[in-house]
Coordinates of C-alpha atoms in Angstrom, one line a residue:
Chain A
M24 CA -99.3 126.7 56.7
R25 CA -97.4 124.9 53.9
N26 CA -94.5 127.2 54.3
I27 CA -94.4 126.9 58.1
W28 CA -94.5 123.1 57.7
L29 CA -91.7 123.2 55.1
M30 CA -89.5 125.2 57.5
T31 CA -90.4 122.9 60.4
V32 CA -89.3 119.9 58.4
F33 CA -86.2 121.8 57.3
T34 CA -85.3 122.5 60.9
L35 CA -85.8 118.8 61.8
R36 CA -83.5 117.9 59.0
E37 CA -80.9 120.5 60.2
S38 CA -80.9 118.9 63.6
I39 CA -80.4 115.4 62.2
S40 CA -77.5 116.6 60.1
K41 CA -75.9 118.2 63.1
K42 CA -76.1 114.9 64.9
V43 CA -77.8 116.6 67.8
F44 CA -81.1 114.9 67.1
I45 CA -79.3 111.5 67.1
A46 CA -77.4 112.4 70.4
F47 CA -80.7 113.4 72.0
S48 CA -82.4 110.1 70.8
I49 CA -79.5 108.0 72.2
F50 CA -79.9 109.9 75.5
V51 CA -83.6 109.1 75.7
L52 CA -83.1 105.5 74.8
L53 CA -80.3 105.1 77.4
M54 CA -82.6 106.6 80.0
L55 CA -85.4 104.3 79.1
V56 CA -83.1 101.3 79.3
G57 CA -82.0 102.6 82.7
V58 CA -85.6 102.9 83.9
F59 CA -86.4 99.4 82.5
F60 CA -83.5 97.9 84.5
A61 CA -84.5 99.9 87.6
A62 CA -88.0 98.6 87.3
N63 CA -86.7 95.0 87.2
L64 CA -84.6 95.2 90.3
G65 CA -87.4 93.5 92.2
F66 CA -88.5 96.2 94.6
G67 CA -92.0 96.0 93.3
D68 CA -93.3 93.9 96.2
A69 CA -91.7 96.2 98.7
L70 CA -93.5 99.1 97.0
K71 CA -96.8 97.3 97.2
Q72 CA -96.5 96.9 100.9
S73 CA -95.4 100.5 101.5
P74 CA -97.6 102.4 104.1
V75 CA -97.7 105.4 101.8
G76 CA -99.9 103.4 99.3
F77 CA -98.9 101.7 96.1
D78 CA -100.6 104.3 93.8
K79 CA -98.9 107.2 95.4
I80 CA -95.5 105.7 95.6
M81 CA -95.8 104.6 91.9
I82 CA -96.7 108.1 90.9
M83 CA -93.9 109.6 92.9
F84 CA -91.5 107.0 91.4
K85 CA -92.5 107.8 87.9
M86 CA -92.7 111.6 88.4
G87 CA -89.3 111.6 90.1
T88 CA -87.7 109.5 87.4
A89 CA -89.3 111.5 84.6
N90 CA -88.4 114.9 86.1
F91 CA -84.9 113.8 86.7
V92 CA -84.4 112.7 83.1
L93 CA -86.4 115.7 81.8
S94 CA -84.0 118.1 83.6
F95 CA -81.2 116.7 81.4
G96 CA -83.6 116.6 78.5
F97 CA -84.2 120.4 78.8
L98 CA -80.5 121.1 78.9
L99 CA -79.9 119.0 75.8
S100 CA -82.9 120.5 74.0
I101 CA -81.6 124.0 74.6
F102 CA -78.2 122.9 73.2
A103 CA -79.9 121.3 70.3
C104 CA -82.2 124.2 69.3
A105 CA -80.0 127.2 70.1
S106 CA -78.3 127.4 66.7
F107 CA -81.5 127.2 64.6
I108 CA -82.2 130.9 64.5
P109 CA -78.6 132.1 64.2
S110 CA -77.9 129.6 61.4
L111 CA -81.0 131.0 59.5
L112 CA -79.6 134.6 59.9
E113 CA -76.2 133.8 58.6
K114 CA -75.1 136.0 55.6
G115 CA -75.8 134.2 52.4
T116 CA -78.5 132.0 53.9
I117 CA -81.0 134.6 55.0
D118 CA -80.8 136.4 51.6
L119 CA -81.9 133.2 49.9
F120 CA -84.8 132.6 52.3
L121 CA -86.1 136.2 52.2
S122 CA -86.0 136.3 48.4
K123 CA -88.7 133.6 48.3
P124 CA -92.4 134.3 48.5
V125 CA -92.5 133.4 52.2
S126 CA -93.2 135.9 54.9
R127 CA -90.7 136.5 57.6
A128 CA -93.2 135.3 60.2
Q129 CA -93.5 132.0 58.4
L130 CA -89.8 131.5 58.3
L131 CA -89.3 132.2 62.0
G132 CA -92.5 130.3 62.9
G133 CA -91.3 127.3 61.1
K134 CA -88.0 127.4 62.9
Y135 CA -89.7 127.8 66.3
F136 CA -92.1 124.9 65.7
G137 CA -89.2 122.8 64.3
G138 CA -87.5 123.1 67.7
L139 CA -90.7 122.2 69.5
L140 CA -91.2 119.2 67.3
I141 CA -87.7 117.9 68.0
F142 CA -88.3 118.3 71.7
F143 CA -91.8 116.7 71.6
I144 CA -90.7 113.7 69.6
H145 CA -88.2 112.9 72.3
I146 CA -90.2 113.6 75.4
F147 CA -93.1 111.7 73.8
V148 CA -90.9 108.6 73.6
L149 CA -89.4 109.2 77.0
I150 CA -92.6 109.8 79.0
C151 CA -94.7 107.2 77.1
G152 CA -91.8 104.8 77.5
I153 CA -91.7 105.3 81.3
W154 CA -95.5 105.0 81.5
L155 CA -95.4 101.8 79.5
I156 CA -92.6 100.2 81.5
A157 CA -94.3 101.0 84.8
G158 CA -97.7 99.8 83.4
M159 CA -96.3 96.5 82.1
K160 CA -94.2 95.8 85.1
Y161 CA -96.5 96.9 87.9
G162 CA -99.9 97.2 86.2
H163 CA -100.0 100.9 87.1
W164 CA -101.7 102.7 84.2
D165 CA -102.3 106.1 85.7
I166 CA -103.3 108.5 82.8
S167 CA -102.5 111.6 84.9
F168 CA -98.8 110.9 84.5
L169 CA -99.2 111.9 80.9
W170 CA -99.8 115.5 82.0
L171 CA -96.1 115.6 82.0
L172 CA -96.2 115.7 78.2
L173 CA -98.2 119.0 78.2
S174 CA -96.3 120.6 81.1
S175 CA -92.9 119.8 79.6
L176 CA -94.0 121.1 76.2
F177 CA -95.1 124.3 77.8
Y178 CA -91.9 124.5 79.7
F179 CA -89.8 124.1 76.6
A180 CA -92.0 126.4 74.5
I181 CA -91.0 129.2 76.9
L182 CA -87.3 128.3 76.7
N183 CA -87.5 128.0 72.9
A184 CA -89.1 131.4 72.8
V185 CA -86.1 132.8 74.7
L186 CA -83.8 131.1 72.2
L187 CA -85.8 132.7 69.4
L188 CA -85.8 136.2 70.8
F189 CA -82.1 136.3 71.7
G190 CA -81.2 134.4 68.5
V191 CA -82.8 137.2 66.4
L192 CA -81.4 139.9 68.7
T193 CA -77.8 138.7 68.9
K194 CA -77.4 136.1 66.1
S195 CA -75.4 134.2 68.7
S196 CA -76.4 130.7 69.7
G197 CA -74.0 131.0 72.7
I198 CA -75.7 134.0 74.2
S199 CA -79.2 132.6 73.6
M200 CA -78.2 129.3 75.2
M201 CA -76.7 131.0 78.3
L202 CA -79.9 133.1 78.8
A203 CA -82.2 130.0 78.5
Y204 CA -80.0 128.1 81.0
L205 CA -80.0 131.1 83.3
L206 CA -83.8 131.2 83.2
M207 CA -83.9 127.5 84.0
F208 CA -81.6 127.8 87.0
V209 CA -83.1 131.0 88.4
S210 CA -86.7 129.7 88.4
P211 CA -86.3 127.3 91.4
L212 CA -84.6 130.0 93.4
L213 CA -87.4 132.5 92.7
A214 CA -90.0 129.9 93.5
N215 CA -88.4 129.4 96.9
R216 CA -87.7 133.1 97.5
E217 CA -89.6 133.1 100.8
K218 CA -86.9 130.8 102.3
I219 CA -84.3 133.2 101.0
F220 CA -86.1 136.3 102.4
V221 CA -85.6 134.8 105.9
L222 CA -81.9 135.5 105.5
F223 CA -82.4 139.3 105.2
P224 CA -85.7 140.2 107.0
D225 CA -85.2 144.0 106.9
K226 CA -84.4 144.4 103.2
N227 CA -87.9 145.3 101.9
T228 CA -86.8 146.9 98.7
L229 CA -84.8 143.9 97.7
K230 CA -87.7 141.7 98.5
A231 CA -90.0 143.8 96.3
V232 CA -87.5 143.7 93.5
I233 CA -87.2 139.9 93.7
D234 CA -90.9 139.6 93.9
G235 CA -91.2 141.7 90.8
I236 CA -88.7 139.5 89.0
Y237 CA -90.6 136.5 90.1
Y238 CA -93.9 137.7 88.7
A239 CA -92.3 139.0 85.5
L240 CA -90.5 135.7 84.6
P241 CA -92.1 132.4 83.7
K242 CA -92.7 130.0 86.6
L243 CA -90.7 127.1 85.1
H244 CA -90.2 125.4 88.5
E245 CA -93.9 125.4 89.3
I246 CA -94.8 124.3 85.7
Q247 CA -92.6 121.3 86.1
N248 CA -94.5 120.4 89.3
I249 CA -98.0 120.7 87.9
P250 CA -98.4 117.0 86.8
K251 CA -97.3 115.9 90.3
I252 CA -99.9 118.1 91.9
L253 CA -102.6 116.8 89.5
A254 CA -101.6 113.2 89.8
L255 CA -101.4 113.2 93.6
N256 CA -104.3 115.6 94.0
E257 CA -102.1 117.7 96.3
G258 CA -103.6 121.2 96.6
K259 CA -104.5 123.7 93.9
I260 CA -102.6 125.1 90.9
E261 CA -102.4 128.8 91.1
P262 CA -103.8 130.4 87.9
Q263 CA -101.2 133.1 88.0
I264 CA -98.5 130.5 87.4
L265 CA -100.0 129.6 84.0
I266 CA -101.2 133.1 83.2
S267 CA -97.9 134.9 83.9
S268 CA -95.9 132.2 82.2
F269 CA -98.1 132.3 79.1
L270 CA -98.0 136.1 79.0
F271 CA -94.2 135.9 79.2
L272 CA -94.2 133.4 76.3
L273 CA -96.4 135.7 74.2
V274 CA -94.4 138.8 74.9
V275 CA -91.1 137.1 74.1
I276 CA -92.3 135.5 70.9
Y277 CA -94.0 138.7 69.8
S278 CA -90.8 140.7 70.5
G279 CA -88.7 138.1 68.5
F280 CA -91.1 138.2 65.5
Y281 CA -91.3 142.0 65.7
L282 CA -87.5 142.4 65.6
F283 CA -87.2 139.9 62.8
E284 CA -89.9 141.8 60.8
K285 CA -88.1 145.1 61.2
S286 CA -84.4 144.1 60.8
D287 CA -82.2 144.5 57.8
Y288 CA -80.1 141.5 56.7
Chain B
M20 CA -92.7 148.5 29.9
K21 CA -90.7 149.3 33.0
I22 CA -90.1 146.3 35.2
I23 CA -88.2 148.2 37.9
E24 CA -88.8 151.9 38.9
I25 CA -86.7 153.3 41.7
E26 CA -87.2 156.9 42.8
N27 CA -85.0 158.9 45.2
L28 CA -84.0 155.8 47.1
C29 CA -81.9 156.3 50.2
K30 CA -80.5 153.9 52.8
T31 CA -78.6 154.8 55.9
F32 CA -77.3 152.2 58.2
S33 CA -76.8 153.0 61.9
T34 CA -74.8 151.2 64.5
T35 CA -76.6 149.6 67.4
F36 CA -76.6 152.7 69.5
G37 CA -77.0 155.1 66.5
K38 CA -73.6 156.8 67.2
K39 CA -72.4 156.2 63.6
T40 CA -74.3 156.2 60.4
V41 CA -73.2 155.0 57.0
T42 CA -75.0 156.1 53.9
A43 CA -75.2 153.1 51.6
L44 CA -77.6 154.7 49.0
N45 CA -78.1 158.4 48.3
D46 CA -81.0 159.5 46.2
V47 CA -80.9 156.7 43.7
T48 CA -83.3 157.0 40.8
L49 CA -83.3 154.5 37.9
S50 CA -85.5 152.2 35.9
V51 CA -85.1 148.9 34.0
E52 CA -87.0 148.0 30.9
Q53 CA -88.5 144.6 30.3
G54 CA -86.5 142.1 28.3
T55 CA -83.1 143.9 29.0
I56 CA -80.0 143.0 30.8
F57 CA -79.2 145.8 33.2
G58 CA -75.8 146.0 34.9
L59 CA -75.1 147.8 38.1
L60 CA -71.5 148.6 38.5
G61 CA -69.5 149.9 41.3
Q62 CA -66.6 149.3 43.6
N63 CA -66.9 147.1 46.7
G64 CA -69.1 148.9 49.2
A65 CA -70.6 151.2 46.6
G66 CA -74.1 150.1 47.5
K67 CA -74.9 147.6 44.7
T68 CA -75.9 144.7 47.0
T69 CA -77.9 147.0 49.3
L70 CA -79.9 148.2 46.3
I71 CA -80.8 144.6 45.3
K72 CA -81.6 143.7 48.9
I73 CA -84.0 146.6 49.2
L74 CA -85.8 145.5 46.0
L75 CA -86.1 142.0 47.5
G76 CA -87.3 143.2 50.9
I77 CA -84.2 142.0 52.7
V78 CA -83.2 145.5 53.7
F79 CA -85.6 148.3 54.3
P80 CA -85.1 151.7 52.6
T81 CA -84.8 154.9 54.7
A82 CA -86.5 157.0 52.0
G83 CA -87.7 156.8 48.4
S84 CA -90.0 154.5 46.5
C85 CA -89.6 151.3 44.4
K86 CA -91.9 149.6 42.1
M87 CA -91.6 146.2 40.4
F88 CA -94.0 145.1 37.7
G89 CA -95.9 148.3 38.4
E90 CA -96.6 147.4 41.9
D91 CA -95.2 148.4 45.3
F92 CA -92.1 146.3 45.8
T93 CA -93.2 145.1 49.3
N94 CA -96.0 142.9 47.9
L95 CA -94.9 139.4 48.8
H96 CA -96.6 137.7 45.8
L97 CA -94.2 139.6 43.4
K98 CA -91.4 137.3 44.6
K99 CA -93.1 134.4 42.7
R100 CA -92.0 136.3 39.6
I101 CA -88.5 136.9 40.8
G102 CA -85.3 134.8 41.0
F103 CA -82.2 135.8 43.0
L104 CA -78.7 134.6 43.2
P105 CA -77.0 136.2 46.2
E106 CA -73.3 136.9 46.5
N107 CA -71.5 134.2 48.6
H108 CA -74.7 132.3 49.1
K109 CA -74.8 129.4 51.5
F110 CA -76.9 126.3 50.8
P111 CA -77.4 123.8 53.6
N112 CA -74.2 121.7 53.2
Y113 CA -75.7 118.5 54.4
M114 CA -78.2 118.5 51.5
T115 CA -77.5 117.3 47.9
G116 CA -77.9 119.6 45.0
K117 CA -81.2 118.1 44.1
E118 CA -82.5 118.4 47.6
V119 CA -81.6 122.0 47.7
M120 CA -83.4 122.6 44.5
T121 CA -86.5 120.7 45.8
F122 CA -86.6 122.6 49.1
F123 CA -86.2 126.1 47.5
G124 CA -88.6 125.2 44.7
K125 CA -91.3 124.2 47.3
L126 CA -90.6 127.4 49.2
S127 CA -91.2 129.3 45.9
G128 CA -94.6 127.7 45.8
L129 CA -94.0 125.3 42.9
E130 CA -96.1 122.2 42.7
N131 CA -94.4 118.8 42.9
L132 CA -95.0 117.6 39.4
Y133 CA -93.8 120.7 37.7
L134 CA -91.0 121.1 40.2
T135 CA -89.5 117.7 39.4
K136 CA -89.4 118.4 35.7
R137 CA -88.1 121.9 36.2
I138 CA -85.3 120.8 38.5
D139 CA -84.0 118.3 35.9
E140 CA -84.2 121.0 33.2
M141 CA -82.3 123.6 35.3
L142 CA -79.6 121.2 36.5
E143 CA -79.1 120.2 32.9
L144 CA -78.9 123.8 31.8
V145 CA -76.1 124.6 34.2
E146 CA -74.5 121.2 33.6
M147 CA -74.9 120.0 37.2
T148 CA -76.9 116.9 36.6
K149 CA -73.9 114.7 37.2
W150 CA -73.4 116.2 40.7
S151 CA -77.1 116.5 41.7
K152 CA -76.9 113.6 44.1
S153 CA -73.6 114.8 45.8
K154 CA -73.7 116.7 49.0
I155 CA -73.2 120.5 48.8
K156 CA -70.1 120.3 51.1
T157 CA -68.3 118.5 48.3
Y158 CA -69.0 121.3 45.7
S159 CA -66.4 123.7 44.4
K160 CA -67.1 127.5 44.3
G161 CA -67.9 127.3 40.6
M162 CA -70.3 124.4 41.2
M163 CA -72.0 126.4 44.0
Q164 CA -72.5 129.3 41.6
R165 CA -74.0 127.1 38.9
L166 CA -76.4 125.5 41.4
G167 CA -77.2 129.0 42.7
L168 CA -78.1 130.1 39.2
A169 CA -80.2 127.0 38.6
Q170 CA -82.0 127.7 41.9
A171 CA -82.6 131.3 40.9
M172 CA -84.2 130.3 37.6
L173 CA -86.2 127.4 39.1
N174 CA -89.5 129.3 39.3
N175 CA -89.1 130.6 35.7
P176 CA -88.9 134.2 36.9
D177 CA -89.7 137.2 34.8
L178 CA -87.0 139.2 36.7
L179 CA -83.7 137.7 37.7
F180 CA -81.4 139.4 40.2
L181 CA -77.8 138.2 40.0
D182 CA -75.2 139.4 42.5
E183 CA -71.7 138.6 41.1
P184 CA -72.9 135.5 39.2
T185 CA -69.6 134.6 37.7
D186 CA -67.6 134.9 40.9
G187 CA -65.3 131.8 41.2
V188 CA -66.4 130.4 37.8
D189 CA -63.8 129.4 35.3
P190 CA -63.7 131.1 31.8
I191 CA -65.6 128.3 30.1
G192 CA -68.2 128.4 32.8
R193 CA -68.5 132.2 32.5
K194 CA -69.1 131.9 28.8
E195 CA -71.8 129.3 29.5
I196 CA -73.5 131.6 32.1
R197 CA -73.4 134.5 29.7
N198 CA -75.1 132.3 27.0
V199 CA -77.8 131.3 29.5
L200 CA -78.4 134.9 30.4
L201 CA -78.6 135.9 26.7
T202 CA -81.1 133.0 26.1
L203 CA -83.2 134.3 29.0
K204 CA -83.1 137.8 27.5
E205 CA -84.3 136.4 24.2
Q206 CA -87.2 134.8 26.1
G207 CA -88.2 138.3 27.3
K208 CA -86.9 137.9 30.8
T209 CA -85.3 140.9 32.6
I210 CA -82.0 140.5 34.2
F211 CA -80.5 142.8 36.9
L212 CA -76.8 142.1 37.2
N213 CA -74.4 143.3 39.9
S214 CA -70.8 142.8 39.0
H215 CA -67.4 144.3 39.3
L216 CA -66.2 142.2 36.4
L217 CA -66.6 145.0 33.9
S218 CA -65.4 143.1 30.8
E219 CA -68.1 140.5 31.4
V220 CA -70.8 143.1 31.9
E221 CA -69.8 144.9 28.7
L222 CA -70.4 141.7 26.7
I223 CA -74.0 141.2 27.7
T224 CA -75.7 144.2 29.2
D225 CA -77.9 146.6 27.4
R226 CA -77.8 149.4 29.9
V227 CA -75.5 150.0 32.9
A228 CA -75.5 152.4 35.9
I229 CA -72.4 153.2 37.8
L230 CA -72.8 153.5 41.5
H231 CA -70.2 155.3 43.5
K232 CA -70.5 155.8 47.3
G233 CA -74.2 155.2 47.1
K234 CA -74.9 157.6 44.2
I235 CA -75.5 157.0 40.5
I236 CA -72.8 158.8 38.7
R237 CA -73.6 157.7 35.2
E238 CA -76.3 155.7 33.5
G239 CA -76.7 154.8 29.9
N240 CA -76.4 152.0 27.3
V241 CA -73.1 150.4 27.0
H242 CA -72.5 151.7 23.4
E243 CA -73.1 155.3 24.5
L244 CA -70.8 155.0 27.4
T245 CA -67.9 153.3 25.6
S246 CA -67.9 154.8 22.1
R247 CA -65.3 157.5 21.3
K248 CA -67.4 159.6 18.9
E249 CA -64.5 161.3 17.2
E250 CA -62.2 158.4 16.5
Y251 CA -62.2 155.7 13.8
R252 CA -59.7 152.9 13.2
I253 CA -59.3 152.3 9.5
I254 CA -57.4 149.5 7.6
V255 CA -56.6 150.1 4.0
D256 CA -54.8 148.1 1.3
S257 CA -51.8 150.5 0.9
E258 CA -49.9 153.2 2.6
L259 CA -51.8 156.5 2.8
E260 CA -49.2 159.1 3.2
S261 CA -47.9 159.0 -0.4
K262 CA -51.3 158.9 -1.9
L263 CA -53.1 161.6 0.0
N264 CA -52.6 165.2 -0.9
E265 CA -51.2 167.7 1.6
S266 CA -54.5 169.5 2.1
L267 CA -56.2 166.3 3.1
K268 CA -53.4 165.4 5.5
E269 CA -53.8 168.9 7.1
K270 CA -57.6 168.6 7.3
Y271 CA -57.7 165.3 9.1
E272 CA -55.7 164.3 12.0
L273 CA -54.2 161.0 10.9
Q274 CA -52.2 158.7 13.1
K275 CA -50.3 155.7 11.7
I276 CA -50.6 152.6 13.8
S277 CA -49.0 150.1 11.4
S278 CA -48.3 150.0 7.6
S279 CA -52.0 149.7 6.7
T280 CA -53.8 150.7 9.9
Y281 CA -54.6 154.3 10.8
L282 CA -56.5 156.2 13.4
I283 CA -58.4 159.2 12.2
R284 CA -60.0 161.9 14.3
V285 CA -63.0 163.6 12.8
D286 CA -65.6 166.1 14.0
E287 CA -68.7 168.0 12.7
Q288 CA -66.6 170.2 10.4
R289 CA -64.6 167.2 9.1
P290 CA -67.1 164.3 8.8
V291 CA -65.9 160.8 8.3
N292 CA -67.9 160.4 5.1
D293 CA -65.8 163.1 3.4
F294 CA -62.6 161.2 4.3
V295 CA -64.0 158.0 2.9
D296 CA -65.0 159.7 -0.3
Q297 CA -61.5 161.1 -0.6
L298 CA -59.9 157.7 -0.1
R299 CA -62.1 156.2 -2.8
S300 CA -61.4 159.0 -5.2
H301 CA -57.7 158.2 -4.7
G302 CA -58.4 154.5 -5.5
I303 CA -57.6 153.3 -2.0
S304 CA -59.6 150.3 -1.0
I305 CA -60.9 150.2 2.6
K306 CA -60.6 146.8 4.2
E307 CA -62.1 147.6 7.5
M308 CA -63.4 150.6 9.4
A309 CA -64.7 150.8 13.0
Q310 CA -65.4 153.4 15.6
E311 CA -62.9 153.4 18.3
K312 CA -64.2 152.4 21.7
N313 CA -63.2 152.7 25.3
S314 CA -63.5 149.7 27.4
L315 CA -66.2 149.8 30.1
E316 CA -63.4 149.5 32.5
D317 CA -61.7 152.7 31.1
V318 CA -65.0 154.6 31.4
F319 CA -65.6 153.3 34.9
I320 CA -62.2 154.2 36.2
S321 CA -62.2 157.7 34.7
L322 CA -65.7 158.4 36.1
V323 CA -64.8 157.1 39.5
K324 CA -61.5 159.1 39.5
A325 CA -63.3 162.3 38.4
E326 CA -65.9 161.8 41.1
E327 CA -63.2 161.3 43.7
K328 CA -61.5 164.6 42.6
N329 CA -64.8 166.4 43.0

């Protein structure tokens, strides 16, 4: 555990030195300032009189704001974390690390958790900040909003695993970044595939392929919506969303670790 | 006691789709005794770095076996007894020298109290104390090498692997590094040195192996490899030709280098002791006498050329 922690802190330090951490922090603070001013625009009374109900409209306001900001947060996090594995694997660096009494799994694990920690620090500030602003301004202290912390962490854990695997495989932060972005953008399309199928009703093979891809890939879009469903008590969460996404995470992480264990450097 | 034992080690690298293969090491067998400085020599691409990387678990062998300290080389705990200075190493350039030492010291499993003391000692030893609080990005190549050496010695290793340790270091720095290595040897540490600076290797190594295209083409101690058994350089107080009789001149092949310096070739039938006796009997005083040596570079070049011809 000590070695994993050392590598995690080392990764945090690396991101601070590359100014990405600071850029991310500035982004989060700017977003919070924006939310603070939006909350002070004086539409509180109008919200209270809304026929939808104050609680519901507050949850939707908070979720909408948080998800909007988080979308940019995910893009920034991918950008911030994509270079961690390739920089470890650079010639002259990896030799130093592998010559120490530290297992390869600990080295890679520390880097992975380092990425998660950087992300978590920022979304913790962001989500708790939005929650505090809404609570102080409108007296709305709904705890279920904080589910966003967990769902976002799970969402980024999957993306970070993709960065890890393709970082080990290609040693290129560019390729890893592109694939993580691709996964992010494909996920809403796959989640709404039924609407796309209407466009070509006779192509059953194509539908089967797309269905296959949907079940094989993580359900990022649905994961992002879980807190909203929980907070608004809108229907059930399908277990397959969590199970298949978790399996994807495990397979991708295991493949990354396996490749790293077996590779020459 | 043998610290490193390598038997029939082979390493073949393949390209991603396995279309091309490159043999980096071909049936390498060698051993290194405790408390010695062992030099692995070879041209660029001969397989020197691959061999070290295999011993450190950075590269996996295709075939063969390696033992260090009598144990299988893959045991992770062995690395606590090993120090390594890689060629062209890269430290995180946003850290200071001291921070790098602290980080890698902790990664080596050293405890804080001992580590702080040890860092100061090592930085002092490589004369980097003055620069310990400067960022790595401000360091010169020579300073990087010194810091790399300090980092490699941080855990007080019993076995030290050095890949081109004097690369980029000025002559004074090289001498200092040599002295550090000789001190470590006196302390019973074993040093495995990779270098193509043969004149440096010659000065400090006990044994060397010459690696050519992945194969060991010669192994032995430096004296064995470099001495020219049949030739002696002799300096006398007067000219020899007029004083030696004809039979002696005919018996020994004598070559005049300068007025008082001669090169003499001897063999089993004409031992050098007889020649010395003859000189004394003629009242000639010997000022200096030494066996002629090839430089390690000469030996290396001739061996490699011979191998190329074969």
